[in-house]
Structure formats: structure tokens, C-alpha cells
PDB file of C-alpha atoms in Angstrom:
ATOM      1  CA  UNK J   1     -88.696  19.174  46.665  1.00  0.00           C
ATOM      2  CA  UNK J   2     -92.271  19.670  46.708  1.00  0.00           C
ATOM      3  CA  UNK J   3     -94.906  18.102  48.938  1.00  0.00           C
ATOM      4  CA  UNK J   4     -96.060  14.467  47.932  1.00  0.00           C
ATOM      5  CA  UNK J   5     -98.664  12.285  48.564  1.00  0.00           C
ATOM      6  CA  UNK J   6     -97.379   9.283  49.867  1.00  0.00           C
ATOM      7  CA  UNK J   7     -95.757   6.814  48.099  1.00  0.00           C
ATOM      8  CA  UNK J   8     -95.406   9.601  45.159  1.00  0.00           C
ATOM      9  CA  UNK J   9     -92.412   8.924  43.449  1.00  0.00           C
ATOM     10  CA  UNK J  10     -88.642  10.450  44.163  1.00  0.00           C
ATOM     11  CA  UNK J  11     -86.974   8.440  41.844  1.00  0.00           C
ATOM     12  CA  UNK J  12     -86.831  10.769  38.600  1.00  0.00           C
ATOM     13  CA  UNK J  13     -87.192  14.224  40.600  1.00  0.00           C
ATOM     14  CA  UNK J  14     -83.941  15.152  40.364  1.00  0.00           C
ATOM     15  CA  UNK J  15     -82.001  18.680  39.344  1.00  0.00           C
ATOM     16  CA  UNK J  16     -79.806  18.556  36.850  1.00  0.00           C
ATOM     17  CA  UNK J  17     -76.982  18.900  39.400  1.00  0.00           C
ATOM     18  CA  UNK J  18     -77.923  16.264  41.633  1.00  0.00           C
ATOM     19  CA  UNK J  19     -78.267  13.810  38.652  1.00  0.00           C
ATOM     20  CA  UNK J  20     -75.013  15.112  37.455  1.00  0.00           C
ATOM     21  CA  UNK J  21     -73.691  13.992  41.026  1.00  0.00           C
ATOM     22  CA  UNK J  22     -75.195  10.720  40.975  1.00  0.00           C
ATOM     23  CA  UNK J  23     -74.212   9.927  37.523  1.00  0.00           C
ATOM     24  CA  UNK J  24     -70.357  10.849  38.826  1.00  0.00           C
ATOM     25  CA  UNK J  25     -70.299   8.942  42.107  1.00  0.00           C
ATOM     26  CA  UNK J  26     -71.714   6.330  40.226  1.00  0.00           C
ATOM     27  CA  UNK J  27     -69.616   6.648  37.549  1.00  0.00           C
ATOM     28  CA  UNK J  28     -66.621   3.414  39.014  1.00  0.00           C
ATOM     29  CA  UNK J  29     -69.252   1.230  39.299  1.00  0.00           C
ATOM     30  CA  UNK J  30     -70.840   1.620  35.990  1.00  0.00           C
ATOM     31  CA  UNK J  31     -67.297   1.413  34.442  1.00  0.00           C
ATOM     32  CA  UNK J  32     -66.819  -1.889  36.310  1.00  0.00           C
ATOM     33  CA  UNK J  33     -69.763  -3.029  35.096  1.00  0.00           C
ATOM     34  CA  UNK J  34     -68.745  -2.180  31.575  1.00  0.00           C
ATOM     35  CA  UNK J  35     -65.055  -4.116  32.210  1.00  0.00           C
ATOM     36  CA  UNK J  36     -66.839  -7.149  33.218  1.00  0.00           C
ATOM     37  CA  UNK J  37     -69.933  -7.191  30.437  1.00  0.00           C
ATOM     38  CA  UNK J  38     -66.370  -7.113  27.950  1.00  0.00           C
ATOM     39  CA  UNK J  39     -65.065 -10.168  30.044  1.00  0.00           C
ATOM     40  CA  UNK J  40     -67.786 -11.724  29.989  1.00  0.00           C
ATOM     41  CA  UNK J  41     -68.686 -11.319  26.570  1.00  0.00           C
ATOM     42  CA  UNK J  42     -65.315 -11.578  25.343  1.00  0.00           C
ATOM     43  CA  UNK J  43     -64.304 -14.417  27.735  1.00  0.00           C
ATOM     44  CA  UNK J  44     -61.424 -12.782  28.576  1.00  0.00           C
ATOM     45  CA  UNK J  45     -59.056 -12.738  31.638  1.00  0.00           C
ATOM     46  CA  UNK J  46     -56.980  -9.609  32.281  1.00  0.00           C
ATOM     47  CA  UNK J  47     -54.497  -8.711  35.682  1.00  0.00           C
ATOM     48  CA  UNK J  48     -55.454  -6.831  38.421  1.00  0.00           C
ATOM     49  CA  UNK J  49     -53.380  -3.969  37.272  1.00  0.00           C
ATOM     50  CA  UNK J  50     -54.753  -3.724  33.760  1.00  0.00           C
ATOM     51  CA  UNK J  51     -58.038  -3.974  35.229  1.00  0.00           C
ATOM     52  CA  UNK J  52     -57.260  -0.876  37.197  1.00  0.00           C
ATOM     53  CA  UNK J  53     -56.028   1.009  34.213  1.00  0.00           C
ATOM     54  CA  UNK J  54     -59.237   0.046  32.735  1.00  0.00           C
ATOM     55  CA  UNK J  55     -61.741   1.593  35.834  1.00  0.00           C
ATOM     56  CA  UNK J  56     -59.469   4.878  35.787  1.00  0.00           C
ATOM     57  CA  UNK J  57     -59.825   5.495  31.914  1.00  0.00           C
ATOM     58  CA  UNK J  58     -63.251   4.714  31.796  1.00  0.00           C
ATOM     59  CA  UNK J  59     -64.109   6.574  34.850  1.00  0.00           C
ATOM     60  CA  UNK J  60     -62.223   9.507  33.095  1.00  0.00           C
ATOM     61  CA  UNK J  61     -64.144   8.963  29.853  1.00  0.00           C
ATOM     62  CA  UNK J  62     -67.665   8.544  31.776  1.00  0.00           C
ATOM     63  CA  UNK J  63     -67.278  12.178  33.542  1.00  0.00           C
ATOM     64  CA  UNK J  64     -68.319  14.635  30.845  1.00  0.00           C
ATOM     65  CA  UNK J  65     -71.023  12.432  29.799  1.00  0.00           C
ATOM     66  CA  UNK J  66     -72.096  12.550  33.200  1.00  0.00           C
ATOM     67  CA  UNK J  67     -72.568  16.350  32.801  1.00  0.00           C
ATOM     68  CA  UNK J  68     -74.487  15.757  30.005  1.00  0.00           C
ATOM     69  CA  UNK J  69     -76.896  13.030  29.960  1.00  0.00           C
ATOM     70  CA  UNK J  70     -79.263  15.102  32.892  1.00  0.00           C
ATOM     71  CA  UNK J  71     -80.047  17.914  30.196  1.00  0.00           C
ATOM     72  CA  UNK J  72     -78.724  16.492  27.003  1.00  0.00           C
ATOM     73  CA  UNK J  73     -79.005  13.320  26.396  1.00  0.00           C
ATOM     74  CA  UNK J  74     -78.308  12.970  23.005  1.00  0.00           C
ATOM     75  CA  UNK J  75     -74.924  14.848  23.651  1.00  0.00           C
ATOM     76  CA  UNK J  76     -73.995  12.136  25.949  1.00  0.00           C
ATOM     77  CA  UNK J  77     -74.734   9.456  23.896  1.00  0.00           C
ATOM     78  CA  UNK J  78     -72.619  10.734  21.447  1.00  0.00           C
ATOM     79  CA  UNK J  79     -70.026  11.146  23.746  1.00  0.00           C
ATOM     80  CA  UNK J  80     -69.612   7.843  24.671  1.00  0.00           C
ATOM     81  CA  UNK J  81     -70.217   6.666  20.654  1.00  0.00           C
ATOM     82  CA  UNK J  82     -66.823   8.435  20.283  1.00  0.00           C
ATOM     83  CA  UNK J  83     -64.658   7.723  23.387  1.00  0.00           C
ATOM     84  CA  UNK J  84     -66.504   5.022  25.462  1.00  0.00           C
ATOM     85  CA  UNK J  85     -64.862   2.390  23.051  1.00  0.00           C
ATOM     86  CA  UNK J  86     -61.734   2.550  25.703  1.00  0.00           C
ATOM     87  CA  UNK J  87     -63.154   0.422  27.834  1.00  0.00           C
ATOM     88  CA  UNK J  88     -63.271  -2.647  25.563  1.00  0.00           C
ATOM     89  CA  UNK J  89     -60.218  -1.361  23.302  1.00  0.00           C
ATOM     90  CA  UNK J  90     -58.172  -1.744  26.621  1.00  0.00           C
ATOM     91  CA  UNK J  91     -60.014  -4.984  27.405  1.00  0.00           C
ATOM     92  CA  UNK J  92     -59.070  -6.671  23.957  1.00  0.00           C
ATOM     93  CA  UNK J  93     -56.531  -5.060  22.351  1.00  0.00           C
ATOM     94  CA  UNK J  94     -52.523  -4.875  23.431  1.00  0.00           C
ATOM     95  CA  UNK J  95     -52.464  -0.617  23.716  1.00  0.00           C
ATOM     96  CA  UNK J  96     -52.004   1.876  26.498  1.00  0.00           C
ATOM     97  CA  UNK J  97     -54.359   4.397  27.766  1.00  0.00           C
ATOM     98  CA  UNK J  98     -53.512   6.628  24.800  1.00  0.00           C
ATOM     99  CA  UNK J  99     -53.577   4.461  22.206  1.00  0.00           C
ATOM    100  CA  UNK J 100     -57.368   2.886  23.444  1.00  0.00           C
ATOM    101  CA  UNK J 101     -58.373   6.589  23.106  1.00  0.00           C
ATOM    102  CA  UNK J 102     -56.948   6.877  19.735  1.00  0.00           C
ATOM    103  CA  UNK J 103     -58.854   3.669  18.861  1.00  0.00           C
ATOM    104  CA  UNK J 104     -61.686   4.814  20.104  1.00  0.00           C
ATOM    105  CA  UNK J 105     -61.648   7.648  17.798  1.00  0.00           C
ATOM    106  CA  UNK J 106     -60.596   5.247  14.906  1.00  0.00           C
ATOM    107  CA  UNK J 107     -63.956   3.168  15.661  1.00  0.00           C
ATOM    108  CA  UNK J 108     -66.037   6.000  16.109  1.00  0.00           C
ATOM    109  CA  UNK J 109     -65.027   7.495  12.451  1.00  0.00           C
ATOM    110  CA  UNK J 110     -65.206   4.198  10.652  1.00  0.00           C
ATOM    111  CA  UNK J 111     -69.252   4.446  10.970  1.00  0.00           C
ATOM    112  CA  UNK J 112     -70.270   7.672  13.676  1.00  0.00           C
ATOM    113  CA  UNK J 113     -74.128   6.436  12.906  1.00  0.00           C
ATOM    114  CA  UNK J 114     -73.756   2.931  14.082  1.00  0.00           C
ATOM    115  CA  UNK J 115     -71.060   4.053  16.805  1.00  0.00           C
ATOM    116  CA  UNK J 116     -73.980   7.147  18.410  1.00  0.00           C
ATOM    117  CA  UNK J 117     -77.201   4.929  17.421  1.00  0.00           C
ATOM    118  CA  UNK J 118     -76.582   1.176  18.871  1.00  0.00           C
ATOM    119  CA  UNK J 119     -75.633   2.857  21.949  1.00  0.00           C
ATOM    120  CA  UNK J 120     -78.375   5.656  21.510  1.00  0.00           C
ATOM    121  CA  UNK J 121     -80.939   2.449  21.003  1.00  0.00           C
ATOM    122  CA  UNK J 122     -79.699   0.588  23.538  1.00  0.00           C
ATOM    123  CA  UNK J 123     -80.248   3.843  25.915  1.00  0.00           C
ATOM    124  CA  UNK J 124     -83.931   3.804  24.500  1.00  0.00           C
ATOM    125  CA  UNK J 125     -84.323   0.262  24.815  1.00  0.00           C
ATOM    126  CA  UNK J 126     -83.220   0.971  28.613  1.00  0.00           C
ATOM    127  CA  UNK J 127     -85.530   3.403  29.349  1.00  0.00           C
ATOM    128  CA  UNK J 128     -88.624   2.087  28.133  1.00  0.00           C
ATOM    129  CA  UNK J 129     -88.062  -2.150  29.597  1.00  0.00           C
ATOM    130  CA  UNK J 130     -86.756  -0.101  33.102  1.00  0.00           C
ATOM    131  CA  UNK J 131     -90.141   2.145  32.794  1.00  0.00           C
ATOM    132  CA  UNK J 132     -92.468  -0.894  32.385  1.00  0.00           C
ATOM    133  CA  UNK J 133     -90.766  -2.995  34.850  1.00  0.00           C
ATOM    134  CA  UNK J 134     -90.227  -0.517  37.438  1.00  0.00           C
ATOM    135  CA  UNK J 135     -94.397  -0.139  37.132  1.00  0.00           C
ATOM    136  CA  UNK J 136     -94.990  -3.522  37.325  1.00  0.00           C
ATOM    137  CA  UNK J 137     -92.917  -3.689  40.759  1.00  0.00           C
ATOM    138  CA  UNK J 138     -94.563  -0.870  41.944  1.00  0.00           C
ATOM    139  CA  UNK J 139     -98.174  -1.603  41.226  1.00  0.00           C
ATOM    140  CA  UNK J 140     -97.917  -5.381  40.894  1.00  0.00           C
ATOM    141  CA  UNK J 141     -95.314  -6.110  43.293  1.00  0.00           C
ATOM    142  CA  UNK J 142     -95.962  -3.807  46.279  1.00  0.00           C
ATOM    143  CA  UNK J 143     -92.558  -2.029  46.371  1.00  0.00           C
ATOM    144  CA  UNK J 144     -92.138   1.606  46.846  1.00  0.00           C
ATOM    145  CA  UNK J 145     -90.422   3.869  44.059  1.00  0.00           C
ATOM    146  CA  UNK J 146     -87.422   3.659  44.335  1.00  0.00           C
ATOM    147  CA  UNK J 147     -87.053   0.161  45.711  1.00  0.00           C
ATOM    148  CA  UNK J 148     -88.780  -0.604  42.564  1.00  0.00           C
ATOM    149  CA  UNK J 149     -86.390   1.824  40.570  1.00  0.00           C
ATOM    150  CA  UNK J 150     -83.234   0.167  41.587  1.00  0.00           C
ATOM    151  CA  UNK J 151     -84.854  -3.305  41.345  1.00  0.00           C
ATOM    152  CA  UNK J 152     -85.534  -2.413  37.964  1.00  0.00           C
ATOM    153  CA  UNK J 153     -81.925  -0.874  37.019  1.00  0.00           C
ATOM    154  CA  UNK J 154     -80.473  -4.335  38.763  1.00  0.00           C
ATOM    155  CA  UNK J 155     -82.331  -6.069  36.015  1.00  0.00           C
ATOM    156  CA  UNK J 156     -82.333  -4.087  32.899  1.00  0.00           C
ATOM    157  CA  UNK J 157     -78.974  -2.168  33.252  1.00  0.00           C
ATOM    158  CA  UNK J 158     -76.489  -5.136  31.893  1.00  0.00           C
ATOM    159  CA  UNK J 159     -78.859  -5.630  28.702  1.00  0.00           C
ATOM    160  CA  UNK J 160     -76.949  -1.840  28.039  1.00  0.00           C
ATOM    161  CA  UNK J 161     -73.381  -3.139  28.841  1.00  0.00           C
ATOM    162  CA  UNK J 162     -73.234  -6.079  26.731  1.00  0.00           C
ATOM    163  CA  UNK J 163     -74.702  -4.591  23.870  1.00  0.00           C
ATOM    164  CA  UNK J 164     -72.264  -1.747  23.823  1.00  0.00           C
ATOM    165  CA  UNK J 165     -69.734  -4.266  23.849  1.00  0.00           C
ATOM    166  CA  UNK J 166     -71.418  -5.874  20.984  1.00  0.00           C
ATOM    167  CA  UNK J 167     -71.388  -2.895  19.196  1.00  0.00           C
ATOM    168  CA  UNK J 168     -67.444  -2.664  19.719  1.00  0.00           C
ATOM    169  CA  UNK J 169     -67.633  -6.047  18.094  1.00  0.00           C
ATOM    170  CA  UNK J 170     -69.238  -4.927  15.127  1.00  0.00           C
ATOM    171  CA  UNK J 171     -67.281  -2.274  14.553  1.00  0.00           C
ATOM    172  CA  UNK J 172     -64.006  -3.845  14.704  1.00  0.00           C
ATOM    173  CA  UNK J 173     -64.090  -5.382  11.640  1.00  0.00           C
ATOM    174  CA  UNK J 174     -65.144  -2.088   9.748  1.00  0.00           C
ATOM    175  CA  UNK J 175     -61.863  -0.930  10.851  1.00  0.00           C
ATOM    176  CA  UNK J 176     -59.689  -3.462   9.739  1.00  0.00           C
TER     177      UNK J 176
END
């Protein structure tokens, strides 16, 4: 890294690599988050076990994306338009591993715009509420960067979850 005054912010200095590492060791957690946004949404109850089939598949499905969302955005996004539909597919439906996957693919083809752009808005939407809220805990609030970084991804972050799983919901029915 390069020399900073202090209090200069560390948050969104990363390499591609170290994002990419980030995004991967964090990549569990944001799939649990995902599992319970689709419980909660979906006031569902599922067992232990199927909720561990759910973390490894959408851990599994999370990892290129993870490679891609550093440089790439877009590429991500799109990703996840066509395969992160396991998550929920596994949540609400009665299929295996393969099957959610296959499902997945089903949604994705039954409208690919709506799949890639209500999660690419919802991505957008993220970044620009974490951006203004992250500055008003900085400047307004006192905290440092990244205290104010993580504050703000606390916050903002399940806004993303439960409207992917509302975009599951819409596309269900364009499926049949």
C-alpha cells in the first residue's frame, strides 16, 4: 500500500487478488445470509441437514463469481442471474443439488434480463445507500473507515438478499 494520511481510507484499496480472497472466505457467510433472507421471506423451516446442503451449493455457486466481481462486475452479476437461483430453489422446492442447478438454469432462461438486472440493480442500489451511509458514519458519526464500512455493509447488505429472493419469486411464475 501506499503512504496515507491518517484516517485515509483502507476500505476499497484492495488488489484484485485480495478482494478475490475476501470475497471467498467470505463467501459461507454470505450464502448463510442468503438461506436465511429465503426463510425469512419465505417463512419457511428446513432441517439442519438440508440447510447444510444449501451452504455447500451456494458456497460452490458463489466461488467463480468471487473471481469475478473485483475486475468484472458485470460478469459476476450475471453469474449469479444464472446459477445463484440454487439457493432459494433448494430452499422451496423438493430437488437435489442437481436438479436446483438445473432450475436455476430453467429460471434464468425464462427472462435472462430480469434474472442479470434485479440482481444487477440491487448490486447498484447497494453500492450507492452503502457509499452514502458509510460517509455519513465517517464524517457525521466519528468512526474510522472501515468501522464505518462494515457498519454500513451490517445495514445495507440484507436489502440485497431479500430482494434476490424476491426476484426468485417473480420469476417462478414465468416458469410455470
Amino acid at each position: 500500500y501506499a503512504a496515507r494520511a491518517p484516517g485515509e481510507s483502507i476500505a476499497f484499496d484492495r488488489t484484485f487478488l485480495e478482494q478475490a480472497i475476501v470475497l471467498l472466505a467470505l463467501a459461507p457467510f454470505l450464502t448463510a445470509a442468503y438461506l436465511r433472507a429465503c426463510l425469512v421471506e419465505g417463512k419457511s423451516q428446513i432441517t439442519p441437514g438440508r440447510a447444510a446442503t444449501v451452504l455447500v451449493a451456494g458456497t460452490i455457486v458463489f466461488v467463480p463469481a468471487a473471481f469475478t466481481l473485483g475486475w468484472f462486475s458485470l460478469l459476476g452479476i450475471a453469474w449469479l442471474g444464472c446459477l445463484g437461483w440454487v439457493v432459494p430453489v433448494l430452499v422451496n422446492e423438493p430437488v437435489g443439488v442437481a436438479g436446483a442447478a438445473r432450475r436455476s438454469l430453467v429460471l434464468f432462461r425464462a427472462d435472462p434480463a430480469h434474472a442479470i438486472g434485479g440482481l444487477a440493480a440491487l448490486v447498484l442500489l447497494f453500492y450507492v445507500t452503502r457509499r452514502v451511509l458509510e460517509l455519513l458514519l465517517r464524517e457525521q458519526a466519528g468512526n474510522g473507515a472501515v468501522v464505518a464500512a462494515a457498519l454500513a455493509d451490517l445495514v445495507i447488505s440484507p436489502v440485497v438478499f431479500l430482494g434476490a429472493v424476491r426476484v426468485y419469486r417473480d420469476l417462478v411464475p414465468r416458469v410455470g
